[in-house]
Amino acid sequence: MSDQIQSLEELGAAVGAEDSAPVHVQKLDQYGRAYATGKRKDAVARVWVKPGSGKIIVNKKEYTEYFGRPVLQMVLKQPIVAADRDGQFDIIATVAGGGLSGQAGAIRHGISKALTYYEPELRPVLKKGGFLTRDARVVERKKYGRAKARRSFQFSKR
């Protein structure tokens, strides 16, 4: 019974206090690009980030052409602006599934993850802005005996 731990200091020594927070390292492919997958609703985006002049290509089109609404263009650029890296990276994204809003959110998530893979020191800034969190809200499925997911059929007495 002498090997019981009596204080927090002993617990720290027993577990090994040298195991601190994980160290994030740069993850690049053979072409010097950082790759990440972003998801939102039903949309899945594959995103590559490399140093460049600030061009953003989505499904082989300019992002302003692909996303016509200014709100979606702003959503797309949020992590770049928050990290203060506007005009420093070229971003190529392929996105499929969902609608335009979900696709913009998926690309934003992918850009955020790829930026942290390219520059690990940007992680605290992007994490604080909430760009690295995957928004898990998806459409609820339709249940049997119901008109939609929760909507019941209209009640009629006769």
PDB file of C-alpha atoms in Angstrom:
ATOM      1  CA  MET A   1       0.000   0.000   0.000  1.00  0.00           C
ATOM      2  CA  SER A   2       3.026   2.278  -0.003  1.00  0.00           C
ATOM      3  CA  ASP A   3       2.655   3.019  -3.720  1.00  0.00           C
ATOM      4  CA  GLN A   4      -0.561   5.026  -3.266  1.00  0.00           C
ATOM      5  CA  ILE A   5      -0.490   8.604  -4.513  1.00  0.00           C
ATOM      6  CA  GLN A   6      -1.087  11.126  -1.708  1.00  0.00           C
ATOM      7  CA  SER A   7      -0.724  14.533  -3.452  1.00  0.00           C
ATOM      8  CA  LEU A   8      -1.051  16.239  -6.816  1.00  0.00           C
ATOM      9  CA  GLU A   9       2.724  16.572  -7.111  1.00  0.00           C
ATOM     10  CA  GLU A  10       3.125  12.807  -6.826  1.00  0.00           C
ATOM     11  CA  LEU A  11       0.376  12.339  -9.408  1.00  0.00           C
ATOM     12  CA  GLY A  12       2.203  14.669 -11.806  1.00  0.00           C
ATOM     13  CA  ALA A  13       5.449  12.779 -11.286  1.00  0.00           C
ATOM     14  CA  ALA A  14       3.756   9.400 -11.742  1.00  0.00           C
ATOM     15  CA  VAL A  15       1.903  10.294 -14.939  1.00  0.00           C
ATOM     16  CA  GLY A  16       4.776  12.263 -16.443  1.00  0.00           C
ATOM     17  CA  ALA A  17       4.278  16.007 -16.484  1.00  0.00           C
ATOM     18  CA  GLU A  18       6.450  16.307 -19.611  1.00  0.00           C
ATOM     19  CA  ASP A  19       3.430  15.215 -21.699  1.00  0.00           C
ATOM     20  CA  SER A  20       2.151  18.709 -22.411  1.00  0.00           C
ATOM     21  CA  ALA A  21      -0.004  20.143 -25.216  1.00  0.00           C
ATOM     22  CA  PRO A  22       0.442  18.586 -28.664  1.00  0.00           C
ATOM     23  CA  VAL A  23       2.983  20.267 -30.909  1.00  0.00           C
ATOM     24  CA  HIS A  24       1.560  21.156 -34.311  1.00  0.00           C
ATOM     25  CA  VAL A  25       3.971  20.819 -37.215  1.00  0.00           C
ATOM     26  CA  GLN A  26       3.753  21.950 -40.809  1.00  0.00           C
ATOM     27  CA  LYS A  27       2.113  19.371 -43.111  1.00  0.00           C
ATOM     28  CA  LEU A  28       2.888  19.877 -46.804  1.00  0.00           C
ATOM     29  CA  ASP A  29       2.638  17.617 -49.844  1.00  0.00           C
ATOM     30  CA  GLN A  30       5.395  17.076 -52.416  1.00  0.00           C
ATOM     31  CA  TYR A  31       4.413  20.295 -54.257  1.00  0.00           C
ATOM     32  CA  GLY A  32       4.627  22.519 -51.166  1.00  0.00           C
ATOM     33  CA  ARG A  33       0.862  22.749 -50.682  1.00  0.00           C
ATOM     34  CA  ALA A  34      -1.211  22.220 -47.563  1.00  0.00           C
ATOM     35  CA  TYR A  35      -4.334  20.069 -48.042  1.00  0.00           C
ATOM     36  CA  ALA A  36      -7.451  19.894 -45.866  1.00  0.00           C
ATOM     37  CA  THR A  37     -11.037  18.711 -46.086  1.00  0.00           C
ATOM     38  CA  GLY A  38     -13.843  20.983 -44.923  1.00  0.00           C
ATOM     39  CA  LYS A  39     -17.429  19.958 -44.250  1.00  0.00           C
ATOM     40  CA  ARG A  40     -20.712  21.780 -43.647  1.00  0.00           C
ATOM     41  CA  LYS A  41     -24.236  20.333 -43.878  1.00  0.00           C
ATOM     42  CA  ASP A  42     -24.095  17.991 -46.904  1.00  0.00           C
ATOM     43  CA  ALA A  43     -21.206  19.793 -48.625  1.00  0.00           C
ATOM     44  CA  VAL A  44     -17.641  18.453 -48.667  1.00  0.00           C
ATOM     45  CA  ALA A  45     -14.743  20.643 -49.850  1.00  0.00           C
ATOM     46  CA  ARG A  46     -11.193  19.628 -50.725  1.00  0.00           C
ATOM     47  CA  VAL A  47      -8.889  22.616 -50.282  1.00  0.00           C
ATOM     48  CA  TRP A  48      -5.241  23.172 -51.277  1.00  0.00           C
ATOM     49  CA  VAL A  49      -3.326  26.215 -50.009  1.00  0.00           C
ATOM     50  CA  LYS A  50      -0.010  27.352 -51.493  1.00  0.00           C
ATOM     51  CA  PRO A  51       1.931  30.624 -51.493  1.00  0.00           C
ATOM     52  CA  GLY A  52       0.820  32.970 -54.245  1.00  0.00           C
ATOM     53  CA  SER A  53      -0.925  36.191 -55.157  1.00  0.00           C
ATOM     54  CA  GLY A  54      -4.283  35.601 -53.451  1.00  0.00           C
ATOM     55  CA  LYS A  55      -6.291  33.866 -56.183  1.00  0.00           C
ATOM     56  CA  ILE A  56      -9.177  31.687 -54.993  1.00  0.00           C
ATOM     57  CA  ILE A  57     -10.408  29.064 -57.453  1.00  0.00           C
ATOM     58  CA  VAL A  58     -13.564  27.038 -56.690  1.00  0.00           C
ATOM     59  CA  ASN A  59     -14.417  24.166 -59.058  1.00  0.00           C
ATOM     60  CA  LYS A  60     -12.186  25.679 -61.787  1.00  0.00           C
ATOM     61  CA  LYS A  61     -13.942  29.075 -61.566  1.00  0.00           C
ATOM     62  CA  GLU A  62     -13.046  32.321 -59.826  1.00  0.00           C
ATOM     63  CA  TYR A  63     -14.748  32.405 -56.409  1.00  0.00           C
ATOM     64  CA  THR A  64     -16.617  35.641 -57.241  1.00  0.00           C
ATOM     65  CA  GLU A  65     -18.077  33.907 -60.286  1.00  0.00           C
ATOM     66  CA  TYR A  66     -18.990  30.690 -58.431  1.00  0.00           C
ATOM     67  CA  PHE A  67     -20.509  32.449 -55.403  1.00  0.00           C
ATOM     68  CA  GLY A  68     -22.571  35.347 -56.760  1.00  0.00           C
ATOM     69  CA  ARG A  69     -23.821  36.615 -53.400  1.00  0.00           C
ATOM     70  CA  PRO A  70     -21.407  38.935 -51.562  1.00  0.00           C
ATOM     71  CA  VAL A  71     -22.297  37.299 -48.218  1.00  0.00           C
ATOM     72  CA  LEU A  72     -20.983  33.934 -49.417  1.00  0.00           C
ATOM     73  CA  GLN A  73     -17.814  35.579 -50.763  1.00  0.00           C
ATOM     74  CA  MET A  74     -17.303  37.212 -47.365  1.00  0.00           C
ATOM     75  CA  VAL A  75     -17.834  33.867 -45.566  1.00  0.00           C
ATOM     76  CA  LEU A  76     -15.190  32.323 -47.815  1.00  0.00           C
ATOM     77  CA  LYS A  77     -12.573  34.981 -47.010  1.00  0.00           C
ATOM     78  CA  GLN A  78     -13.195  35.160 -43.238  1.00  0.00           C
ATOM     79  CA  PRO A  79     -10.315  32.880 -42.125  1.00  0.00           C
ATOM     80  CA  ILE A  80      -7.851  34.597 -44.489  1.00  0.00           C
ATOM     81  CA  VAL A  81      -8.797  38.048 -43.196  1.00  0.00           C
ATOM     82  CA  ALA A  82      -8.756  36.878 -39.549  1.00  0.00           C
ATOM     83  CA  ALA A  83      -5.260  35.430 -40.021  1.00  0.00           C
ATOM     84  CA  ASP A  84      -4.152  38.650 -41.792  1.00  0.00           C
ATOM     85  CA  ARG A  85      -2.899  36.673 -44.823  1.00  0.00           C
ATOM     86  CA  ASP A  86      -4.988  38.369 -47.529  1.00  0.00           C
ATOM     87  CA  GLY A  87      -3.213  38.193 -50.892  1.00  0.00           C
ATOM     88  CA  GLN A  88      -0.462  35.827 -49.701  1.00  0.00           C
ATOM     89  CA  PHE A  89      -1.916  32.425 -50.614  1.00  0.00           C
ATOM     90  CA  ASP A  90      -3.461  30.855 -53.699  1.00  0.00           C
ATOM     91  CA  ILE A  91      -6.378  28.611 -52.792  1.00  0.00           C
ATOM     92  CA  ILE A  92      -7.772  25.868 -54.999  1.00  0.00           C
ATOM     93  CA  ALA A  93     -10.970  24.150 -53.834  1.00  0.00           C
ATOM     94  CA  THR A  94     -13.253  21.494 -55.218  1.00  0.00           C
ATOM     95  CA  VAL A  95     -16.618  21.263 -53.498  1.00  0.00           C
ATOM     96  CA  ALA A  96     -19.580  18.958 -53.977  1.00  0.00           C
ATOM     97  CA  GLY A  97     -22.925  18.344 -52.303  1.00  0.00           C
ATOM     98  CA  GLY A  98     -25.404  20.598 -50.561  1.00  0.00           C
ATOM     99  CA  GLY A  99     -26.341  24.124 -51.571  1.00  0.00           C
ATOM    100  CA  LEU A 100     -24.273  27.250 -52.038  1.00  0.00           C
ATOM    101  CA  SER A 101     -24.426  28.253 -48.368  1.00  0.00           C
ATOM    102  CA  GLY A 102     -23.214  24.848 -47.194  1.00  0.00           C
ATOM    103  CA  GLN A 103     -20.511  24.818 -49.854  1.00  0.00           C
ATOM    104  CA  ALA A 104     -19.226  28.228 -48.749  1.00  0.00           C
ATOM    105  CA  GLY A 105     -19.121  27.026 -45.139  1.00  0.00           C
ATOM    106  CA  ALA A 106     -17.314  23.842 -46.169  1.00  0.00           C
ATOM    107  CA  ILE A 107     -14.666  25.798 -48.083  1.00  0.00           C
ATOM    108  CA  ARG A 108     -14.240  28.170 -45.118  1.00  0.00           C
ATOM    109  CA  HIS A 109     -13.672  25.185 -42.831  1.00  0.00           C
ATOM    110  CA  GLY A 110     -11.205  23.654 -45.310  1.00  0.00           C
ATOM    111  CA  ILE A 111      -9.273  26.906 -45.759  1.00  0.00           C
ATOM    112  CA  SER A 112      -8.965  27.278 -41.976  1.00  0.00           C
ATOM    113  CA  LYS A 113      -7.619  23.756 -41.535  1.00  0.00           C
ATOM    114  CA  ALA A 114      -5.233  24.084 -44.491  1.00  0.00           C
ATOM    115  CA  LEU A 115      -3.876  27.392 -43.154  1.00  0.00           C
ATOM    116  CA  THR A 116      -3.108  25.741 -39.813  1.00  0.00           C
ATOM    117  CA  TYR A 117      -1.324  22.920 -41.648  1.00  0.00           C
ATOM    118  CA  TYR A 118       0.739  25.446 -43.639  1.00  0.00           C
ATOM    119  CA  GLU A 119       1.396  27.823 -40.721  1.00  0.00           C
ATOM    120  CA  PRO A 120       0.804  26.113 -37.343  1.00  0.00           C
ATOM    121  CA  GLU A 121       1.278  29.418 -35.490  1.00  0.00           C
ATOM    122  CA  LEU A 122      -2.038  30.657 -36.992  1.00  0.00           C
ATOM    123  CA  ARG A 123      -3.973  27.991 -35.068  1.00  0.00           C
ATOM    124  CA  PRO A 124      -4.784  30.097 -31.943  1.00  0.00           C
ATOM    125  CA  VAL A 125      -6.154  32.965 -34.062  1.00  0.00           C
ATOM    126  CA  LEU A 126      -8.353  30.698 -36.185  1.00  0.00           C
ATOM    127  CA  LYS A 127      -9.440  28.621 -33.192  1.00  0.00           C
ATOM    128  CA  LYS A 128     -10.506  31.769 -31.311  1.00  0.00           C
ATOM    129  CA  GLY A 129     -12.545  32.881 -34.329  1.00  0.00           C
ATOM    130  CA  GLY A 130     -14.326  29.519 -34.392  1.00  0.00           C
ATOM    131  CA  PHE A 131     -13.189  28.631 -37.915  1.00  0.00           C
ATOM    132  CA  LEU A 132     -11.684  25.241 -37.007  1.00  0.00           C
ATOM    133  CA  THR A 133     -14.876  23.885 -35.442  1.00  0.00           C
ATOM    134  CA  ARG A 134     -16.920  21.665 -37.739  1.00  0.00           C
ATOM    135  CA  ASP A 135     -20.551  22.835 -37.596  1.00  0.00           C
ATOM    136  CA  ALA A 136     -22.288  19.503 -36.989  1.00  0.00           C
ATOM    137  CA  ARG A 137     -25.832  20.733 -37.633  1.00  0.00           C
ATOM    138  CA  VAL A 138     -27.421  18.764 -40.457  1.00  0.00           C
ATOM    139  CA  VAL A 139     -30.973  18.358 -41.729  1.00  0.00           C
ATOM    140  CA  GLU A 140     -33.106  16.119 -39.533  1.00  0.00           C
ATOM    141  CA  ARG A 141     -34.444  13.022 -41.234  1.00  0.00           C
ATOM    142  CA  LYS A 142     -38.120  12.507 -42.062  1.00  0.00           C
ATOM    143  CA  LYS A 143     -39.961  10.144 -39.725  1.00  0.00           C
ATOM    144  CA  TYR A 144     -42.715   7.726 -40.732  1.00  0.00           C
ATOM    145  CA  GLY A 145     -46.231   8.836 -39.823  1.00  0.00           C
ATOM    146  CA  ARG A 146     -45.203  12.467 -40.265  1.00  0.00           C
ATOM    147  CA  ALA A 147     -45.476  14.911 -43.155  1.00  0.00           C
ATOM    148  CA  LYS A 148     -41.877  16.120 -42.649  1.00  0.00           C
ATOM    149  CA  ALA A 149     -39.274  15.610 -39.916  1.00  0.00           C
ATOM    150  CA  ARG A 150     -41.552  16.974 -37.183  1.00  0.00           C
ATOM    151  CA  ARG A 151     -44.648  18.288 -38.955  1.00  0.00           C
ATOM    152  CA  SER A 152     -47.721  16.101 -38.443  1.00  0.00           C
ATOM    153  CA  PHE A 153     -50.457  15.582 -40.969  1.00  0.00           C
ATOM    154  CA  GLN A 154     -53.434  17.927 -40.621  1.00  0.00           C
ATOM    155  CA  PHE A 155     -55.948  16.667 -38.080  1.00  0.00           C
ATOM    156  CA  SER A 156     -59.553  16.260 -39.192  1.00  0.00           C
ATOM    157  CA  LYS A 157     -62.344  15.154 -36.869  1.00  0.00           C
ATOM    158  CA  ARG A 158     -64.475  13.828 -39.785  1.00  0.00           C
TER     159      ARG A 158
END
